[in-house]
XYZ file of C-alpha atoms in Angstrom:
479
model
C -20.080 56.667 -68.792
C -18.015 53.478 -66.993
C -19.484 55.352 -63.342
C -22.815 54.779 -65.010
C -22.383 51.082 -66.443
C -21.445 50.481 -62.898
C -24.612 51.810 -61.256
C -26.902 50.031 -62.982
C -24.575 46.610 -62.804
C -25.456 47.294 -58.867
C -28.940 48.529 -59.235
C -29.347 44.687 -60.782
C -27.529 42.733 -58.928
C -30.065 45.321 -56.240
C -32.767 43.764 -57.510
C -31.382 40.347 -58.263
C -33.469 37.428 -60.271
C -36.588 38.268 -60.907
C -39.545 37.620 -62.981
C -37.561 40.042 -66.390
C -34.269 37.592 -66.102
C -36.406 34.618 -66.077
C -37.736 35.916 -69.637
C -34.944 37.163 -71.284
C -32.959 33.804 -69.926
C -35.830 31.797 -71.912
C -35.351 33.677 -74.802
C -31.999 33.679 -75.004
C -32.036 29.921 -74.771
C -34.408 29.115 -77.282
C -31.630 30.856 -79.770
C -29.181 29.564 -78.757
C -31.454 25.861 -78.634
C -32.743 27.489 -82.197
C -29.165 26.893 -83.526
C -28.574 23.510 -82.042
C -31.549 22.413 -83.937
C -30.383 23.826 -87.247
C -26.934 22.282 -87.214
C -28.131 18.506 -85.392
C -31.688 18.654 -87.557
C -29.176 19.264 -90.452
C -27.809 15.503 -90.730
C -31.190 14.359 -90.210
C -32.298 16.141 -93.492
C -29.319 15.758 -95.599
C -30.170 11.755 -95.117
C -33.619 11.982 -96.609
C -32.605 14.750 -99.114
C -29.702 12.904 -100.230
C -31.542 9.621 -100.426
C -34.964 11.846 -102.604
C -32.038 13.518 -104.813
C -28.522 10.728 -104.795
C -26.554 12.754 -103.057
C -23.061 11.538 -102.529
C -21.070 12.781 -98.638
C -19.034 15.256 -100.626
C -21.826 16.640 -101.886
C -23.465 17.051 -97.691
C -20.282 18.507 -97.218
C -21.026 21.245 -99.347
C -24.682 22.116 -98.027
C -23.379 21.761 -94.674
C -20.727 24.261 -94.950
C -22.716 26.725 -96.770
C -24.949 27.008 -92.699
C -21.869 27.808 -91.789
C -21.150 30.355 -94.202
C -23.814 32.093 -93.392
C -23.104 32.085 -89.787
C -20.174 33.592 -90.008
C -21.548 36.246 -92.380
C -24.398 36.109 -89.921
C -21.818 36.857 -87.155
C -19.575 39.561 -88.743
C -22.756 41.634 -89.226
C -24.932 41.342 -86.487
C -21.713 41.382 -83.747
C -21.167 44.693 -85.918
C -25.319 45.860 -85.614
C -25.534 45.142 -82.294
C -23.116 47.611 -80.932
C -24.235 50.303 -83.318
C -27.711 49.963 -83.831
C -28.882 47.751 -80.398
C -28.903 44.750 -79.048
C -32.729 44.010 -78.949
C -33.017 45.984 -82.388
C -30.739 43.408 -83.950
C -31.925 40.240 -82.442
C -35.444 40.572 -83.306
C -33.867 40.796 -87.126
C -32.108 37.295 -86.674
C -35.008 35.693 -86.045
C -37.213 36.982 -88.923
C -34.565 35.708 -90.541
C -34.745 32.800 -90.186
C -38.523 32.536 -90.709
C -38.110 33.271 -93.807
C -35.700 30.893 -94.812
C -37.456 28.178 -93.247
C -40.036 28.573 -94.955
C -38.241 28.931 -98.057
C -35.837 25.772 -97.330
C -39.513 23.217 -97.224
C -40.425 24.116 -101.095
C -36.819 23.203 -101.977
C -37.211 21.199 -105.461
C -32.926 21.040 -106.385
C -30.245 20.816 -103.570
C -28.183 23.836 -105.146
C -31.944 25.845 -104.348
C -30.918 24.636 -100.752
C -27.368 25.450 -100.296
C -28.665 29.414 -100.940
C -31.412 28.684 -98.216
C -29.415 27.054 -95.935
C -26.531 29.991 -96.155
C -29.630 32.381 -95.657
C -31.021 30.394 -92.750
C -26.965 30.088 -91.592
C -26.678 34.388 -91.502
C -29.949 34.474 -89.168
C -28.919 31.520 -86.764
C -25.290 33.153 -86.287
C -26.877 36.398 -85.642
C -29.013 34.457 -82.395
C -25.361 32.549 -81.942
C -23.524 35.907 -81.458
C -26.353 38.084 -79.129
C -27.876 35.681 -77.472
C -25.327 35.633 -74.520
C -24.496 39.879 -75.129
C -28.059 40.566 -74.366
C -28.242 37.878 -71.654
C -25.469 39.374 -69.983
C -26.349 42.880 -69.931
C -29.920 42.274 -68.389
C -28.679 39.555 -65.767
C -27.310 40.796 -61.920
C -23.285 40.928 -62.193
C -23.367 38.305 -59.270
C -25.626 36.011 -61.685
C -23.622 36.182 -64.841
C -22.053 32.499 -64.674
C -25.026 31.864 -65.022
C -23.969 32.603 -68.646
C -22.674 29.119 -68.826
C -26.383 27.569 -68.048
C -27.202 28.963 -71.357
C -25.724 25.784 -73.197
C -27.986 23.855 -71.134
C -30.127 24.669 -74.189
C -27.394 23.206 -76.946
C -28.755 20.066 -75.746
C -32.563 20.963 -75.702
C -32.477 22.082 -79.023
C -30.734 18.516 -80.080
C -33.251 16.769 -78.337
C -36.559 18.593 -79.721
C -34.709 18.282 -83.471
C -33.932 14.150 -82.517
C -37.640 13.575 -81.432
C -39.367 15.484 -84.108
C -36.977 13.253 -86.725
C -38.093 10.307 -84.661
C -42.059 11.146 -85.016
C -41.776 11.993 -87.753
C -39.784 9.153 -89.469
C -42.566 7.305 -87.494
C -45.328 8.995 -88.549
C -45.182 9.606 -91.969
C -42.240 7.037 -93.669
C -41.574 9.073 -97.032
C -37.674 8.710 -96.461
C -37.189 11.034 -99.472
C -39.994 13.794 -98.264
C -39.489 13.109 -94.481
C -36.563 16.847 -94.453
C -39.325 18.656 -95.971
C -41.624 18.045 -92.612
C -39.001 18.381 -90.370
C -38.315 21.768 -91.967
C -41.707 22.593 -92.210
C -41.967 21.814 -88.407
C -38.969 24.385 -87.255
C -40.323 27.270 -89.212
C -43.817 27.080 -86.836
C -40.832 26.747 -83.931
C -39.516 29.667 -85.531
C -42.573 31.633 -85.879
C -43.607 31.606 -82.072
C -40.366 32.891 -81.042
C -40.121 35.673 -83.571
C -43.287 36.659 -82.189
C -42.291 36.297 -78.351
C -39.128 38.624 -79.064
C -40.965 41.730 -80.412
C -41.830 42.239 -76.300
C -37.661 42.341 -75.164
C -36.892 45.853 -74.982
C -33.313 47.353 -75.097
C -30.646 46.850 -72.580
C -30.053 48.985 -70.586
C -26.052 48.577 -70.776
C -26.876 49.672 -74.632
C -28.307 53.589 -73.406
C -25.475 53.135 -71.181
C -22.806 52.958 -73.895
C -24.630 54.963 -75.905
C -25.326 57.487 -73.951
C -28.955 57.940 -73.967
C -29.124 57.454 -69.852
C -32.680 57.932 -69.732
C -32.979 55.370 -72.037
C -31.192 53.053 -69.757
C -33.089 54.790 -66.638
C -36.417 53.537 -68.010
C -35.025 50.076 -68.824
C -34.017 49.554 -65.838
C -37.751 51.295 -64.060
C -39.089 48.234 -66.017
C -37.196 45.875 -64.776
C -37.543 46.514 -61.283
C -41.825 46.732 -62.106
C -41.330 43.174 -63.226
C -39.206 42.024 -60.854
C -41.782 43.632 -58.369
C -39.564 46.537 -56.341
C -40.572 49.361 -58.139
C -40.070 51.316 -54.623
C -35.793 50.710 -54.701
C -35.927 52.828 -56.901
C -35.068 56.209 -55.896
C -31.563 56.379 -53.976
C -30.784 54.754 -57.661
C -32.134 57.446 -59.938
C -30.309 60.230 -57.327
C -27.205 58.401 -57.753
C -27.389 58.157 -61.824
C -28.821 62.242 -62.145
C -25.298 63.130 -59.779
C -23.428 60.848 -62.203
C -25.041 62.261 -65.714
C -24.670 65.762 -64.135
C -20.652 64.971 -63.344
C -20.300 63.161 -67.545
C -21.797 66.767 -68.802
C -18.883 68.519 -67.644
C -16.154 65.931 -68.403
C -15.235 64.976 -72.148
C -17.203 62.727 -73.693
C -15.665 59.192 -75.105
C -16.360 58.920 -78.802
C -17.768 55.849 -79.725
C -16.037 53.435 -81.875
C -17.092 53.164 -85.431
C -16.389 51.313 -87.985
C -13.713 48.624 -88.257
C -12.329 50.396 -85.237
C -13.453 47.776 -82.414
C -11.839 45.008 -84.913
C -8.458 46.906 -83.730
C -9.554 47.808 -80.037
C -9.448 43.368 -80.380
C -5.985 43.222 -81.272
C -5.107 45.672 -79.245
C -2.290 45.287 -76.406
C -4.574 45.080 -73.921
C -6.621 42.331 -75.760
C -4.341 40.349 -78.151
C -3.569 37.007 -76.584
C -7.588 36.925 -75.288
C -8.687 37.267 -78.501
C -5.829 34.714 -80.423
C -6.813 32.325 -77.794
C -10.456 32.208 -77.785
C -10.564 32.940 -81.747
C -8.775 29.611 -82.136
C -10.318 27.887 -79.490
C -13.757 28.851 -81.669
C -11.813 27.839 -84.632
C -10.559 24.325 -83.862
C -13.793 22.739 -80.944
C -16.195 24.396 -84.185
C -14.264 22.349 -86.478
C -13.849 19.198 -85.187
C -17.398 19.298 -83.442
C -20.094 20.532 -86.325
C -18.532 17.951 -89.072
C -19.248 14.881 -85.720
C -22.363 15.620 -85.866
C -22.738 16.314 -89.653
C -21.752 13.213 -90.193
C -22.792 11.456 -87.005
C -25.212 8.881 -89.477
C -21.959 8.297 -91.285
C -19.688 7.458 -88.269
C -22.695 5.069 -86.804
C -23.156 3.207 -90.395
C -23.648 -0.336 -88.715
C -26.508 0.598 -87.327
C -29.918 1.034 -89.051
C -31.758 3.869 -88.889
C -33.424 4.204 -86.620
C -30.836 3.140 -84.261
C -28.748 6.137 -84.976
C -31.163 8.797 -84.861
C -32.038 6.642 -81.042
C -28.602 7.118 -80.365
C -28.160 10.899 -81.846
C -31.123 11.404 -79.325
C -29.501 9.448 -76.270
C -26.748 11.932 -76.926
C -28.863 14.947 -76.787
C -30.838 13.940 -73.631
C -27.143 12.922 -71.706
C -25.699 16.023 -72.836
C -28.137 18.131 -70.127
C -27.517 16.567 -66.757
C -23.480 17.184 -68.885
C -24.808 20.836 -69.022
C -25.978 21.635 -65.784
C -22.572 20.094 -64.369
C -20.198 22.473 -66.197
C -22.340 25.296 -65.529
C -21.519 24.380 -61.465
C -18.106 23.475 -61.900
C -18.029 26.953 -63.906
C -19.068 29.132 -60.806
C -16.791 27.181 -58.900
C -13.020 27.403 -58.046
C -12.500 24.794 -60.887
C -13.426 28.208 -62.892
C -14.185 28.762 -66.509
C -10.437 28.385 -67.792
C -9.806 24.948 -66.246
C -13.594 23.848 -67.175
C -12.853 24.960 -70.920
C -9.247 22.738 -71.200
C -10.677 19.522 -68.827
C -13.716 19.326 -71.876
C -11.880 19.380 -74.605
C -8.837 17.414 -73.523
C -11.228 14.752 -72.415
C -12.724 14.965 -75.899
C -9.577 14.593 -77.681
C -9.078 11.393 -75.618
C -11.991 10.014 -76.230
C -11.811 10.551 -80.243
C -8.431 8.195 -79.758
C -10.498 4.911 -78.733
C -12.472 5.305 -81.781
C -9.211 3.681 -82.937
C -10.245 0.455 -81.332
C -12.662 -2.066 -81.642
C -13.875 -1.402 -77.787
C -17.154 -2.611 -79.436
C -20.509 -0.779 -80.313
C -21.793 0.213 -76.326
C -18.572 1.999 -76.426
C -18.526 3.395 -79.384
C -21.543 4.648 -78.534
C -20.597 5.831 -75.109
C -17.474 7.772 -76.366
C -19.756 10.317 -79.013
C -22.056 10.666 -76.481
C -19.649 12.219 -74.225
C -17.940 14.084 -76.985
C -20.968 15.954 -77.292
C -21.745 16.408 -73.876
C -18.075 17.416 -72.998
C -17.882 19.592 -75.815
C -20.844 21.143 -75.435
C -19.767 22.042 -72.072
C -16.404 23.553 -73.300
C -18.500 26.212 -75.677
C -20.679 27.047 -72.557
C -17.834 27.457 -70.369
C -16.275 29.769 -73.147
C -19.297 31.681 -73.886
C -18.882 33.150 -70.437
C -15.167 33.623 -70.148
C -15.805 35.833 -73.543
C -18.255 37.877 -72.372
C -16.228 38.689 -69.200
C -13.478 39.716 -71.671
C -14.285 42.653 -72.750
C -15.893 46.237 -72.167
C -18.976 46.902 -72.989
C -18.340 48.562 -76.222
C -16.509 46.425 -77.922
C -18.316 43.360 -76.553
C -20.767 42.089 -79.472
C -18.339 43.161 -81.669
C -16.098 40.267 -79.965
C -18.568 37.806 -79.430
C -19.365 38.277 -83.238
C -15.549 37.966 -84.521
C -14.895 34.681 -82.411
C -18.574 33.258 -83.772
C -17.389 33.743 -87.258
C -14.230 32.352 -87.104
C -15.847 29.472 -85.567
C -18.425 29.453 -87.581
C -15.036 29.396 -90.548
C -13.946 26.001 -89.023
C -17.174 24.767 -89.792
C -17.045 25.308 -93.387
C -13.681 23.898 -94.172
C -14.622 21.364 -91.991
C -17.608 19.204 -93.754
C -15.595 20.073 -97.304
C -12.643 18.062 -95.899
C -13.951 15.129 -93.748
C -16.811 15.119 -97.082
C -13.917 14.577 -99.076
C -12.006 12.059 -96.870
C -15.459 9.787 -95.891
C -15.190 8.907 -99.422
C -12.270 7.258 -98.957
C -11.239 3.981 -97.815
C -9.219 5.249 -94.784
C -11.828 8.598 -93.859
C -13.804 7.533 -90.932
C -9.855 6.676 -89.621
C -8.407 10.060 -90.873
C -11.472 11.735 -89.914
C -11.307 11.128 -85.781
C -7.440 11.825 -86.305
C -8.374 15.860 -87.522
C -10.914 15.351 -84.860
C -8.924 14.407 -81.567
C -5.921 16.693 -82.525
C -8.279 20.242 -83.399
C -9.595 19.265 -79.624
C -5.896 18.595 -78.139
C -5.021 21.542 -79.548
C -8.322 24.176 -78.318
C -7.440 22.590 -75.070
C -3.737 23.738 -75.307
C -5.033 27.049 -76.086
C -7.796 26.965 -74.414
C -5.395 26.696 -70.557
C -3.729 29.379 -71.930
C -6.759 32.323 -71.275
C -6.956 34.548 -68.335
C -9.179 33.124 -65.750
C -12.204 35.837 -65.114
C -14.222 34.191 -62.394
C -11.906 36.554 -59.934
C -11.461 39.384 -61.401
C -16.003 38.819 -61.622
C -15.923 39.271 -57.805
C -13.015 42.253 -58.229
C -15.397 43.631 -60.154
C -18.464 43.521 -58.275
C -16.744 44.781 -55.474
C -15.077 47.541 -56.896
C -19.027 48.593 -58.357
C -20.214 47.855 -54.335
C -17.713 50.844 -53.813
C -18.481 52.501 -56.309
C -22.799 52.969 -55.920
C -21.871 53.923 -52.151
C -19.592 56.637 -53.187
C -21.692 57.921 -55.975
C -25.001 57.235 -53.963
C -23.052 59.735 -50.586
C -21.970 62.542 -54.031
C -25.976 62.730 -55.006
C -27.983 65.882 -53.662
C -31.094 66.121 -51.930
C -32.228 68.678 -54.742
C -31.979 66.171 -57.959
C -35.357 66.343 -59.382
C -37.490 62.738 -59.894
C -37.363 61.799 -63.626
């Protein structure tokens, strides 16, 4: 399996970036943008629904936690299903769950119904968040895998879309009690379009190799070559793959991991430190970030409703060039680890400025910078997570880490919601955010940098590919 996986990676490098990778990049990016749409739009929805149903900050915190609870379930469930039944099979199911839950959410007539459908929606969204990076990394040429961080640029794009949608509906409809229904209805249409387009995706070659279905991997590679306009360069790689298959048929097969075996591997000696560090980074980062987004209108209480929404829109827009910068940092000598640590460390520092009366403009600047820096860190974290684990546990590892991030997203709104109902709640909340970001940055500095490891892997793959082609024979029949 290892030789075949190497050959797939080298062949993807040979094909380079083409039409296929561009479509997969956009598909996975849309999945991540949908995640940000639902997380950010929840603050808009709760303002409108809170006015309609007269909800306290505590109840809003409960509703906010429901989405995160669903994402925790979805992350663990689809992380496992992605390894067992296929990346694309599971990736398609996620978005259809979103479509159904979104449709039902529009017609909620009590906050208890909203909580239930937010859990259901969270299951699909959590699956999207877990699988998007895995799907893209297995279609992406290894030399271009730094573009995993580029996927994070879709987070602020989703936030921008959510903000513009809310501003449009607020300006055109102007019904404070029912604005949220029109917001969710708009997102339902978008999710339905994404679900229809996602049906065109086909399974990743790496998954086929993992389950021992080499002919499926070869067919996928043929389709990629055709879409990229390089079908004529296939024969030599086919011969090398046939040679590998013949040798692997004589070798003892490695049994696939079952049940909780993948979790055990995550905490084996090889991966234990990485797993613990990335788990804590996800938990602490999401704990601070989700509550900051969810209760942003409350933290910006001195502004009018329209001004608050415009500020949130500005945050999303500024984060787009920030994420592009983050992608370049990940690719540079600065590396994945330092990008994560820098973003979280500066975020914690900016939180401290909330305690200083620096004026409205500086406050807006702080929250805008925090949003951009956290998203840069999340993008780099996505890259380092995908590169830190073997193919057979990559989806499970992504699900595990995403689930613990969502656990932070469950606990944090419950705590922050209660704190904001007290007299000193804002200061205490900001203190918690600062601690979360600082400590997460500390754990990030303990991670193993994967940039150099990735380069060494590419060199090793190239050498093994040459050996595999030399070992292939001219008598190998074409499929």
